[in-house]
Amino acid sequence: MCYIELMATPFENNQIDIEALPSLEAINFTPLEKGYLNVRVISLFIFTALVLAGYFGFTQVASNDIPKEIRLVLPYVLLVLIVVLFIVSILGVKRKGYALRDRDIVYKKGLLWKSITTVPFSRIQHCEVKQGPIARLFNLAVLHIYTAGGSSSDISIPGLLPDTAQTMKSFVLQKIKSEEEE
Amino acid sequence: MNHDFSVPNRQSIIAIALIIYKTIRVVVRQVWPFIIIVLVGGNASSYSGYLLPIVIGVSLFSMCWAVLSYFKYYFYIKDDELVIEKGVLSKTKLNIPFDRIQSVNFQQNIIHQLTSVKKLEIDTAGSSGSEFSMEALSLEKADALRDLILKRKQELTQVTSLENEEQEVIEAEEDRTLILNLSIEDLIKVGVSQNHFRSAGLIFAGLFYVLSQLSEIGLNVDDRIEGYIKQGILPGIIAIIGIVILFFVISFLITLVRSVLVYYNLNLWRIGDKYKLEKGLFTRKETTAVDQKIQIMEWSDNPLKRLFNYFDVQLKQASSVQVKSAASIVIPGCSPSHVETLQNNWLNDFEYSRLDRQSVSHHFLIRKLFYNSLFGALFIAVVYFFKPQFVLVPIGYTIFKLVASWLQYKKRSFAVTDDVLYIGRGTFGFHHAIMPLFKIQSVSLTQSLYETRRDLASVNVMTASGSMSIPFIPKQLARKLNDYLLFSIESSRKHWM
């Protein structure tokens, strides 16, 4: 890898028309596979089961130490939180999508807190395809893209068919290689 | 003097003393509450019966350990790799290829200085376990080793990148220019203008930790203090005010002394494409930062620093997450012209005054005020309900937070030039950050519910040494900024490191 900019091309300094730049607005995002909704719902059920188990365990052990008002209100608060979590996650699945462009990979997500993250191929450190136990049941995989910018800068795209994930991975790797050679 | 590094070398014999010193320090750090108990007496002094044998045992053990590790530690150079062999019980062999070495740094604490040896630290590009150190090398040997490594490394890079005709020849030590040197007067100004509230907080936390450690092993500090109060040594509110003032005076003095010790005779050198920083009285530290490795440059002040016309400059280098703190170098006491020199060395054609700085939407302020008043109201209500005599504390805190929100809004700004992103922030002091666009790792456009309703958005920029955000700007502008940043990253052929 060379540090100093190669001056192979003739020097140019044209004015850049910001309006003419490739825009996020023009992107058609590919939605995730339908089966991903099932994965999400099952993980939420497991999470809920764990929370409830924790709650009952806690009330069994420490029921005398908790004031009566809190003991009465707590189950309803938990219920509302879990229902909200379910609604937000299920609706959120539809908002997730990804797109590959010539020079970068874009991933969008979020219902209440929307975000669109773009990682240029030239900044990708490595990428890998993973499959969790629940995702395996529905034949789905996750593509993780790692950069040097730490976890906030990495993206992971869930709900992909394993073949699609592998194809995307090799596409990305080949892009990284060709960018390095340039 | 010529040194032959192709045969196995040992460290300087002083290393034994230093290893013993290190072991004892680790042990003392673990068991200091017991030591205090034995010294103070207290109700747990029954420990002192077995203390002596333990001390003797630990000392003997650490001495044997130090001697053994000294004699089992070799280093040599073979095939452009630095090889280290070490290990008393389990043997380890480390091969560090020269081209992976990022920098070679020296450190000297008081023992090193008295015995004229140096500690050598080698920083590599790897992500985990990326640092190696040699406890003690004689001064000439350390310099010779470093020069050899750097020279050979330079030759290697030249072979692999012949296409770069502009490749610079290795800078000899004479080619360095001194950018900054702190005189005693500067040091005192730097010490006085430190953030004393923060150091007071740290001292307070430290004190709290000491007390909790002591009471954990049976020395009841609370009872003792209560005893003093009952005896009339500490009468009431005046004593409390006195203690608070005394506390601040002490923490002020401690920060002052600490800054003088840490930054004593600070020299910042520019050598070729890197900076070298030397500082410290008892522990003399030497660190380097290479231009390519620096991702973000920050300069900041506070009201006191502004009075003295000084900035603290921070050069943030790319690093793995594990060694974050070691990777940025902090240069205190930089005058505006020093800041400018540093900017111009790192970036071509950057001028702070030419920046077209834009502020963020006033909704940024409104939302901050909203959350702070909501939280403040809750805080005040809770305190009023349980401890009405202290209600002034949350009221004062809330007013402080509201004023701070306004100041933060006034100081938030951003600017984009052809190749640099600038972000300004701060509360009482100004905090400026610049980064070349090609060093950005990824960009994300986010919208909270509030922002969506007002047609606003935030742009977050991630680099290899931290992320930054431009919050609450019009959505169209955010999109354009996002597109422009990506265009700049993707059209640049410079490598970010």
XYZ file of C-alpha atoms in Angstrom:
679
model
C 0.000 0.000 0.000
C 1.359 3.378 -0.830
C 0.817 6.417 1.276
C 1.605 9.173 -1.112
C -0.963 9.984 -3.721
C -0.082 8.702 -7.145
C 0.055 11.482 -9.661
C -0.494 9.148 -12.599
C -3.478 11.034 -13.959
C -3.087 14.606 -15.196
C -3.930 17.171 -12.565
C -7.549 18.261 -12.626
C -9.410 20.648 -10.437
C -12.903 20.950 -11.836
C -15.632 22.503 -9.825
C -17.910 19.910 -8.277
C -21.614 20.218 -8.837
C -23.055 18.934 -5.577
C -26.499 18.480 -7.126
C -25.028 16.117 -9.700
C -23.348 13.801 -7.186
C -24.773 10.301 -6.784
C -27.424 10.739 -4.136
C -28.845 8.543 -1.397
C -32.268 9.613 -2.593
C -31.868 7.729 -5.851
C -31.173 4.387 -4.168
C -33.614 1.494 -4.439
C -33.093 -0.460 -1.273
C -33.490 -4.239 -1.386
C -35.706 -5.370 1.512
C -34.685 -8.295 3.735
C -36.077 -11.805 3.196
C -39.619 -12.428 4.487
C -38.406 -15.193 6.801
C -36.414 -12.662 8.801
C -39.673 -11.530 10.431
C -40.010 -15.015 11.961
C -36.435 -14.891 13.241
C -37.143 -11.552 14.835
C -40.409 -12.697 16.451
C -38.838 -15.865 17.852
C -35.893 -13.979 19.327
C -38.347 -11.522 20.865
C -40.308 -14.393 22.429
C -37.117 -15.828 23.888
C -36.182 -12.393 25.211
C -39.667 -11.965 26.736
C -39.458 -15.405 28.346
C -36.105 -14.471 29.918
C -37.483 -11.142 31.198
C -40.545 -12.849 32.694
C -38.423 -15.567 34.294
C -36.216 -12.846 35.778
C -39.268 -10.951 36.999
C -40.857 -13.982 38.709
C -37.574 -15.056 40.198
C -37.055 -11.570 41.548
C -40.564 -11.293 43.054
C -40.214 -14.741 44.665
C -36.950 -13.858 46.342
C -37.520 -10.228 47.277
C -41.300 -9.777 47.360
C -41.291 -8.468 50.945
C -38.742 -5.745 50.237
C -40.688 -4.150 47.384
C -43.363 -1.562 48.292
C -46.898 -2.685 47.459
C -47.558 0.077 44.899
C -44.537 -0.889 42.848
C -45.494 -4.551 43.020
C -48.923 -3.710 41.592
C -47.703 -1.410 38.820
C -44.593 -3.293 37.683
C -46.325 -6.113 35.706
C -48.336 -3.568 33.693
C -45.256 -1.479 32.963
C -43.437 -4.607 31.788
C -46.402 -5.632 29.661
C -46.614 -2.229 27.951
C -42.834 -2.179 27.342
C -42.877 -5.655 25.798
C -45.868 -4.835 23.564
C -44.155 -1.634 22.376
C -40.947 -3.591 21.755
C -42.852 -6.151 19.648
C -44.631 -3.491 17.580
C -41.487 -1.430 16.989
C -39.374 -4.477 16.054
C -41.963 -5.977 13.709
C -42.614 -2.689 11.927
C -38.861 -2.007 11.962
C -38.137 -5.128 9.902
C -39.915 -3.563 6.919
C -37.702 -0.480 7.194
C -34.488 -2.435 6.879
C -32.850 -2.619 3.496
C -29.515 -2.630 1.757
C -28.000 -1.558 -1.531
C -24.732 -2.170 -3.296
C -23.337 0.632 -5.399
C -20.239 0.864 -7.528
C -18.072 2.104 -4.711
C -19.916 1.465 -1.478
C -22.455 -0.578 0.415
C -25.468 1.102 2.037
C -27.652 -0.205 4.857
C -30.726 1.535 6.222
C -32.777 0.721 9.281
C -34.905 2.202 12.005
C -38.525 3.076 12.641
C -38.288 5.747 15.308
C -34.561 6.305 15.001
C -33.790 6.097 11.289
C -30.291 5.665 10.015
C -28.626 5.119 6.667
C -25.005 3.991 6.934
C -22.654 3.922 3.975
C -19.285 2.167 3.961
C -17.008 2.738 0.953
C -15.382 -0.493 -0.282
C -11.956 1.077 0.064
C -12.471 1.357 3.827
C -13.588 -2.221 4.492
C -11.145 -4.226 6.612
C -12.825 -7.585 6.219
C -16.272 -9.124 5.934
C -17.812 -12.394 6.984
C -21.046 -14.364 6.730
C -22.504 -15.703 9.977
C -25.523 -17.829 10.808
C -27.139 -17.839 14.236
C -29.110 -20.836 15.551
C -32.540 -19.257 14.983
C -31.582 -17.878 11.572
C -30.406 -21.359 10.546
C -33.921 -22.715 11.111
C -35.204 -20.314 8.461
C -32.154 -20.701 6.228
C -30.958 -17.110 6.671
C -27.547 -15.541 7.246
C -25.981 -12.252 8.335
C -23.313 -10.336 6.417
C -20.933 -8.432 8.705
C -18.834 -5.624 7.251
C -15.953 -4.421 9.409
C -14.073 -1.132 9.091
C -11.292 0.454 11.118
C -13.820 2.885 12.585
C -15.029 0.584 15.338
C -18.439 -0.889 16.018
C -20.424 2.282 15.248
C -18.923 2.291 11.795
C -19.444 -1.409 11.002
C -22.621 -2.688 9.434
C -24.276 -6.088 9.647
C -27.081 -6.990 7.288
C -29.357 -9.729 8.627
C -32.072 -11.704 6.833
C -30.121 -12.697 3.721
C -30.289 -16.057 1.960
C -26.928 -17.794 2.595
C -26.213 -17.818 -1.153
C -26.980 -14.105 -1.492
C -24.770 -13.372 1.508
C -21.881 -15.356 0.012
C -22.314 -13.679 -3.373
C -22.345 -10.244 -1.740
C -19.272 -11.149 0.256
C -17.286 -12.210 -2.784
C -18.502 -9.142 -4.687
C -17.277 -6.914 -1.862
C -13.936 -8.740 -1.617
C -13.404 -8.462 -5.349
C -14.254 -4.737 -5.198
C -11.765 -4.200 -2.358
C -9.100 -5.928 -4.418
C -9.762 -3.904 -7.554
C -9.798 -0.646 -5.561
C -6.417 -1.538 -4.072
C -4.950 -2.206 -7.483
C -6.156 1.087 -8.888
C 30.005 2.367 19.767
C 29.034 -0.517 17.508
C 26.495 -3.057 18.611
C 26.016 -6.425 17.035
C 22.321 -7.235 17.122
C 22.554 -10.372 15.010
C 23.658 -12.372 18.043
C 21.396 -12.758 21.100
C 21.630 -9.671 23.320
C 20.555 -9.217 26.906
C 19.099 -6.103 28.420
C 21.142 -3.905 30.710
C 21.725 -5.474 34.136
C 19.622 -2.657 35.590
C 16.616 -4.528 34.206
C 16.759 -6.835 37.248
C 16.261 -3.921 39.608
C 13.437 -2.604 37.445
C 11.638 -5.929 37.304
C 11.864 -6.193 41.099
C 10.566 -2.647 41.403
C 7.664 -3.463 39.074
C 6.747 -6.646 40.927
C 6.804 -4.894 44.293
C 4.650 -2.094 42.901
C 2.078 -4.580 41.646
C 2.043 -6.364 45.013
C 1.775 -3.129 46.997
C -1.084 -2.003 44.789
C -2.961 -5.169 45.674
C -2.406 -5.195 49.417
C -1.975 -1.523 50.400
C -5.043 -1.453 52.687
C -3.381 -4.091 54.879
C -0.173 -2.092 54.989
C -2.087 0.986 56.144
C -3.853 -1.067 58.791
C -0.584 -2.318 60.174
C 0.847 1.198 60.216
C -2.236 2.871 61.670
C -3.087 0.115 64.109
C -6.829 -0.106 64.192
C -8.897 -3.073 65.210
C -7.471 -5.360 62.561
C -3.841 -5.262 63.677
C -3.951 -8.992 64.313
C -2.892 -9.314 60.669
C 0.565 -8.031 61.533
C 1.533 -11.426 62.966
C 1.830 -12.994 59.572
C 2.797 -9.861 57.727
C 6.558 -10.197 58.145
C 6.880 -13.733 56.717
C 4.646 -12.736 53.788
C 6.745 -9.663 53.036
C 9.971 -11.670 53.162
C 8.478 -14.440 51.034
C 7.163 -12.046 48.388
C 10.441 -10.139 48.224
C 12.540 -13.306 47.865
C 10.210 -14.685 45.249
C 10.140 -11.485 43.192
C 13.937 -11.249 43.365
C 14.451 -14.797 42.119
C 11.800 -14.222 39.477
C 13.505 -11.033 38.312
C 16.941 -12.641 38.061
C 15.570 -15.642 36.192
C 13.523 -13.559 33.772
C 16.531 -11.356 33.144
C 18.751 -14.264 32.177
C 16.029 -15.889 30.075
C 15.378 -12.765 28.012
C 17.196 -12.362 24.703
C 16.625 -10.266 21.664
C 18.276 -10.260 18.275
C 17.679 -9.286 14.698
C 17.296 -11.912 12.011
C 15.899 -11.591 8.481
C 14.501 -8.099 9.060
C 12.648 -9.216 12.114
C 13.200 -8.325 15.730
C 13.135 -11.577 17.659
C 12.507 -11.692 21.391
C 12.904 -14.910 23.356
C 11.721 -14.912 26.911
C 9.965 -16.881 29.602
C 10.973 -18.602 32.810
C 8.457 -21.423 32.947
C 6.907 -21.273 29.503
C 9.095 -20.055 26.692
C 7.845 -17.456 24.275
C 9.393 -16.422 20.991
C 8.139 -13.228 19.414
C 8.951 -12.265 15.856
C 8.241 -8.667 14.978
C 8.750 -7.939 11.274
C 10.248 -4.487 10.732
C 7.597 -3.429 8.266
C 4.916 -3.951 10.886
C 6.658 -1.678 13.403
C 4.866 1.676 13.579
C 7.043 3.493 16.028
C 9.793 2.982 18.568
C 9.363 5.016 21.738
C 11.511 5.552 24.806
C 10.507 6.014 28.400
C 12.599 6.833 31.440
C 11.410 6.905 35.007
C 13.586 8.125 37.850
C 15.481 4.811 38.144
C 16.166 4.780 34.415
C 17.453 8.347 34.579
C 19.765 7.717 37.511
C 21.274 4.603 35.928
C 21.279 6.008 32.369
C 19.158 3.365 30.734
C 15.967 3.626 28.688
C 12.826 1.582 28.396
C 12.072 0.739 24.802
C 8.498 0.421 23.591
C 7.638 -0.897 20.171
C 4.262 -0.177 18.678
C 3.126 -2.365 15.807
C 0.289 -2.192 13.336
C -1.376 -5.330 14.630
C -4.723 -5.012 16.301
C -4.264 -6.985 19.502
C -1.219 -7.272 21.723
C 0.385 -4.650 19.569
C 2.948 -3.400 22.024
C 6.267 -4.821 23.096
C 8.661 -3.364 25.585
C 12.153 -3.891 26.884
C 12.596 -2.830 30.473
C 16.129 -1.407 30.301
C 18.708 -0.835 27.606
C 21.792 1.324 27.910
C 21.346 4.695 26.232
C 23.647 4.019 23.260
C 22.289 0.543 22.722
C 18.711 1.787 22.715
C 19.508 4.548 20.226
C 21.499 2.177 18.040
C 18.680 -0.365 18.003
C 16.078 2.213 17.138
C 18.165 3.760 14.364
C 18.864 0.339 12.929
C 15.195 -0.652 12.937
C 13.988 2.629 11.446
C 16.684 2.724 8.782
C 16.088 -0.856 7.703
C 12.325 -0.295 7.762
C 12.741 2.744 5.534
C 14.850 0.744 3.081
C 12.212 -1.942 2.998
C 9.409 0.506 2.206
C 11.513 2.064 -0.510
C 11.982 -1.289 -2.192
C 8.272 -2.032 -2.148
C 7.155 1.355 -3.378
C 9.654 2.277 -6.041
C 6.925 3.978 -8.055
C 6.889 6.822 -5.565
C 9.577 9.054 -6.903
C 8.927 11.603 -4.233
C 9.733 9.096 -1.502
C 11.763 10.952 1.034
C 15.076 9.708 2.266
C 15.227 8.907 5.949
C 15.572 11.956 8.100
C 18.679 11.966 10.194
C 18.272 13.172 13.762
C 19.853 16.540 12.803
C 17.003 17.355 10.437
C 14.544 17.972 13.214
C 13.015 21.306 14.029
C 11.799 22.287 17.448
C 8.188 23.424 17.266
C 7.393 23.956 20.910
C 9.239 24.087 24.205
C 7.497 24.850 27.490
C 9.370 27.132 29.869
C 8.744 27.060 33.619
C 6.417 30.041 33.206
C 4.439 28.209 30.513
C 4.289 25.139 32.731
C 2.779 27.108 35.597
C 0.229 28.665 33.259
C -0.636 25.211 31.931
C -0.944 23.878 35.463
C -3.112 26.776 36.651
C -5.447 26.517 33.682
C -6.189 22.800 34.001
C -9.750 21.755 34.694
C -9.636 21.853 38.492
C -13.202 20.692 38.938
C -12.343 17.494 37.163
C -9.233 16.857 39.235
C -11.149 17.699 42.418
C -13.715 15.117 41.352
C -10.991 12.556 40.734
C -9.379 13.204 44.108
C -12.774 12.989 45.774
C -13.470 9.676 44.033
C -10.019 8.431 45.013
C -10.593 9.433 48.639
C -13.958 7.717 48.604
C -12.353 4.576 47.186
C -9.646 4.580 49.879
C -12.256 4.967 52.632
C -14.459 2.200 51.254
C -11.452 -0.118 50.902
C -10.434 0.598 54.493
C -13.893 0.027 55.916
C -14.206 -3.161 53.877
C -11.347 -4.742 55.813
C -12.577 -3.599 59.169
C -11.208 -0.120 59.815
C -14.333 1.818 60.549
C -13.640 5.268 59.214
C -17.183 6.597 59.632
C -17.083 5.924 63.374
C -13.731 7.650 63.706
C -14.919 10.749 61.859
C -18.121 10.804 63.911
C -15.931 10.531 66.992
C -13.928 13.581 65.945
C -17.124 15.549 65.339
C -18.492 14.619 68.760
C -15.236 15.637 70.392
C -15.814 19.093 68.962
C -12.808 19.045 66.659
C -15.064 19.668 63.679
C -17.846 22.006 64.734
C -20.691 22.194 62.248
C -21.190 24.092 59.035
C -18.121 26.350 59.233
C -15.914 23.290 59.368
C -17.660 21.848 56.320
C -17.138 25.048 54.327
C -13.543 25.137 55.517
C -13.006 21.547 54.444
C -14.502 22.244 51.009
C -12.210 25.256 50.498
C -9.219 23.320 51.763
C -10.170 20.481 49.461
C -10.204 22.778 46.438
C -6.927 24.426 47.401
C -5.321 21.012 47.790
C -6.677 19.732 44.501
C -5.541 22.949 42.798
C -2.028 22.442 44.167
C -2.019 18.773 43.241
C -3.006 19.497 39.627
C -0.438 22.265 39.455
C 2.371 20.064 40.739
C 1.213 17.149 38.625
C 1.200 19.197 35.401
C 4.651 20.588 36.154
C 5.999 17.060 36.753
C 4.278 15.508 33.750
C 4.975 18.287 31.248
C 8.383 19.354 32.593
C 10.711 20.491 29.806
C 8.235 19.499 27.111
C 9.742 19.494 23.639
C 7.812 18.952 20.451
C 9.951 18.133 17.445
C 9.056 17.854 13.811
C 11.183 15.162 12.159
C 10.323 14.514 8.526
C 6.693 13.416 8.489
C 6.342 12.809 12.188
C 6.161 14.542 15.533
C 8.209 13.586 18.530
C 7.105 14.648 21.988
C 9.404 14.496 25.015
C 8.172 15.443 28.459
C 8.348 14.716 32.160
C 10.630 15.241 35.115
C 10.785 11.938 37.008
C 9.416 9.831 34.205
C 10.718 11.132 30.923
C 8.400 10.032 28.151
C 9.005 10.076 24.448
C 6.189 9.506 21.990
C 5.887 9.842 18.248
C 2.989 10.475 15.927
C 3.262 9.931 12.195
C 1.225 12.135 9.853
C -0.378 9.180 8.101
C -1.453 7.647 11.368
C -3.049 10.842 12.693
C -6.763 10.835 11.879
C -8.139 13.807 13.788
C -6.534 16.971 15.126
C -8.290 18.752 17.960
C -7.502 21.973 19.743
C -9.428 23.170 22.744
C -9.419 25.810 25.460
C -11.340 26.781 28.578
C -11.965 30.243 30.053
C -8.637 30.200 31.939
C -6.696 28.991 28.926
C -8.350 31.678 26.826
C -7.076 34.229 29.346
C -3.526 32.936 28.851
C -4.129 32.572 25.089
C -3.291 28.875 25.076
C -4.775 25.777 23.486
C -4.367 22.089 24.212
C -3.763 20.231 20.996
C -4.606 16.589 20.606
C -3.344 14.494 17.707
C -5.501 11.387 17.531
C -3.872 8.423 15.887
C -5.571 5.402 14.402
C -5.489 2.491 16.743
C -7.176 -0.654 17.757
C -9.852 -0.247 20.396
C -7.698 -1.821 23.111
C -4.947 0.782 23.152
C -7.091 3.869 22.629
C -5.496 6.141 25.230
C -1.936 5.485 24.144
C -2.737 6.397 20.588
C -3.357 10.100 20.906
C -0.749 12.620 21.907
C -1.701 15.674 23.910
C 0.329 18.869 23.604
C -0.620 21.462 26.216
C 0.271 25.127 26.139
C 0.148 25.755 22.390
C -0.177 29.384 21.343
C -2.450 30.171 18.365
C 0.598 30.313 16.114
C 1.703 26.865 17.309
C -1.750 25.546 16.495
C -1.442 27.047 13.036
C 1.980 25.469 12.513
C 0.611 22.081 13.498
C -2.360 22.484 11.150
C -0.147 23.501 8.246
C 2.291 20.665 8.785
C -0.517 18.164 8.656
C -2.793 19.646 5.999
C -1.964 21.734 2.998
C -3.785 24.964 2.671
C -5.913 24.932 5.813
C -6.812 28.202 7.416
C -9.214 28.362 10.331
C -10.211 31.958 9.647
C -11.247 31.112 6.085
C -13.729 28.455 7.195
C -17.349 29.154 6.414
C -18.693 27.917 9.728
C -22.399 27.114 9.891
C -24.451 26.638 12.998
C -26.977 23.892 13.629
C -30.765 24.338 13.811
C -32.255 26.089 16.842
C -34.249 22.884 17.426
C -31.001 21.460 18.791
C -31.303 24.032 21.596
C -35.052 23.559 22.038
C -34.711 19.794 22.432
C -31.812 20.151 24.887
C -33.786 22.710 26.933
C -36.834 20.448 26.873
C -34.989 17.366 28.130
C -33.047 19.289 30.746
C -36.148 21.001 32.138
C -38.055 17.703 32.155
C -35.251 15.922 33.981
C -34.707 18.972 36.227
C -38.389 19.162 37.190
C -38.353 15.483 38.105
C -35.138 15.893 40.088
C -36.489 18.942 41.948
C -39.785 17.162 42.715
C -38.033 14.094 44.115
C -35.684 16.137 46.310
C -38.519 18.412 47.473
C -40.574 15.360 48.405
C -37.878 13.604 50.414
C -35.401 16.273 51.575
C -37.020 19.734 51.171
C -34.116 21.497 52.940
C -31.800 20.607 50.027
C -34.141 21.763 47.243
C -31.725 24.519 46.199
C -29.230 21.924 44.961
C -31.402 20.497 42.112
C -32.669 23.997 41.253
C -29.104 25.240 40.893
C -28.143 22.155 38.921
C -31.063 22.575 36.515
C -30.302 26.262 35.916
C -26.675 25.299 35.267
C -27.755 22.652 32.749
C -30.068 25.114 30.956
C -27.320 27.719 30.656
C -24.924 24.995 29.510
C -27.410 23.911 26.813
C -27.507 27.425 25.440
C -23.716 27.667 25.439
C -23.440 24.275 23.738
C -25.857 25.373 21.043
C -23.931 28.614 20.459
C -20.654 26.718 20.091
C -21.879 23.916 17.800
C -20.756 24.555 14.261
C -19.416 22.760 11.238
C -17.704 23.546 7.965
C -16.667 21.552 4.935
C -13.932 22.569 2.522
C -12.584 20.733 -0.514
C -10.670 18.301 1.643
C -11.345 18.997 5.326
C -14.266 18.567 7.695
C -14.375 20.916 10.690
C -16.580 20.453 13.752
C -16.719 22.948 16.609
C -18.320 22.280 19.965
C -17.921 23.007 23.661
C -19.670 24.385 26.724
C -17.464 26.873 28.546
C -14.442 26.256 26.402
C -14.169 25.851 22.659
C -13.361 22.454 21.231
C -12.339 22.367 17.578
C -11.722 19.270 15.480
C -10.540 18.845 11.921
C -10.095 15.750 9.800
C -9.133 15.258 6.155
C -12.104 13.858 4.250
C -10.149 10.874 2.912
C -9.530 9.623 6.449
C -13.252 9.045 7.054
C -14.195 5.364 7.383
C -17.941 5.562 6.963
C -20.803 8.037 7.023
C -24.294 7.642 8.395
C -27.364 9.801 8.145
C -29.665 9.531 11.152
C -33.048 10.966 12.052
C -34.713 10.766 15.430
C -38.483 11.071 15.721
C -38.107 14.729 16.656
C -35.822 15.405 13.722
C -38.195 13.632 11.307
C -41.070 15.854 12.428
C -39.036 19.028 11.855
C -37.491 17.787 8.597
C -34.029 17.750 10.143
C -31.298 15.118 10.173
C -27.857 14.414 11.645
C -24.707 13.339 9.853
C -22.332 11.044 11.746
C -18.791 10.637 10.570
C -16.735 7.660 11.734
C -12.937 7.586 11.642
C -10.314 5.177 12.912
C -9.902 7.322 16.013
C -13.447 8.080 17.017
C -16.647 9.378 15.538
C -18.150 12.856 15.326
C -21.583 14.113 14.638
C -23.217 17.115 13.014
C -26.633 17.169 14.646
C -29.874 18.887 13.650
C -29.285 20.345 10.231
C -31.950 20.633 7.491
C -32.550 17.225 5.925
C -31.743 18.354 2.393
C -28.431 19.810 3.572
C -27.647 16.632 5.504
C -28.269 14.510 2.415
C -26.058 16.723 0.291
C -23.341 16.654 2.930
C -23.616 12.862 3.132
C -23.309 12.564 -0.658
C -20.428 15.010 -0.805
C -18.455 13.271 1.961
C -18.876 9.899 0.234
C -17.879 11.393 -3.091
C -14.720 12.819 -1.522
C -13.779 9.540 0.173
C -14.438 7.439 -2.889
C -12.782 9.720 -5.410
C -9.632 10.169 -3.339
C -6.762 7.816 -4.020
C -4.955 8.571 -0.812
C -4.835 5.791 1.689
C -6.257 6.675 5.085
C -3.208 5.254 6.882
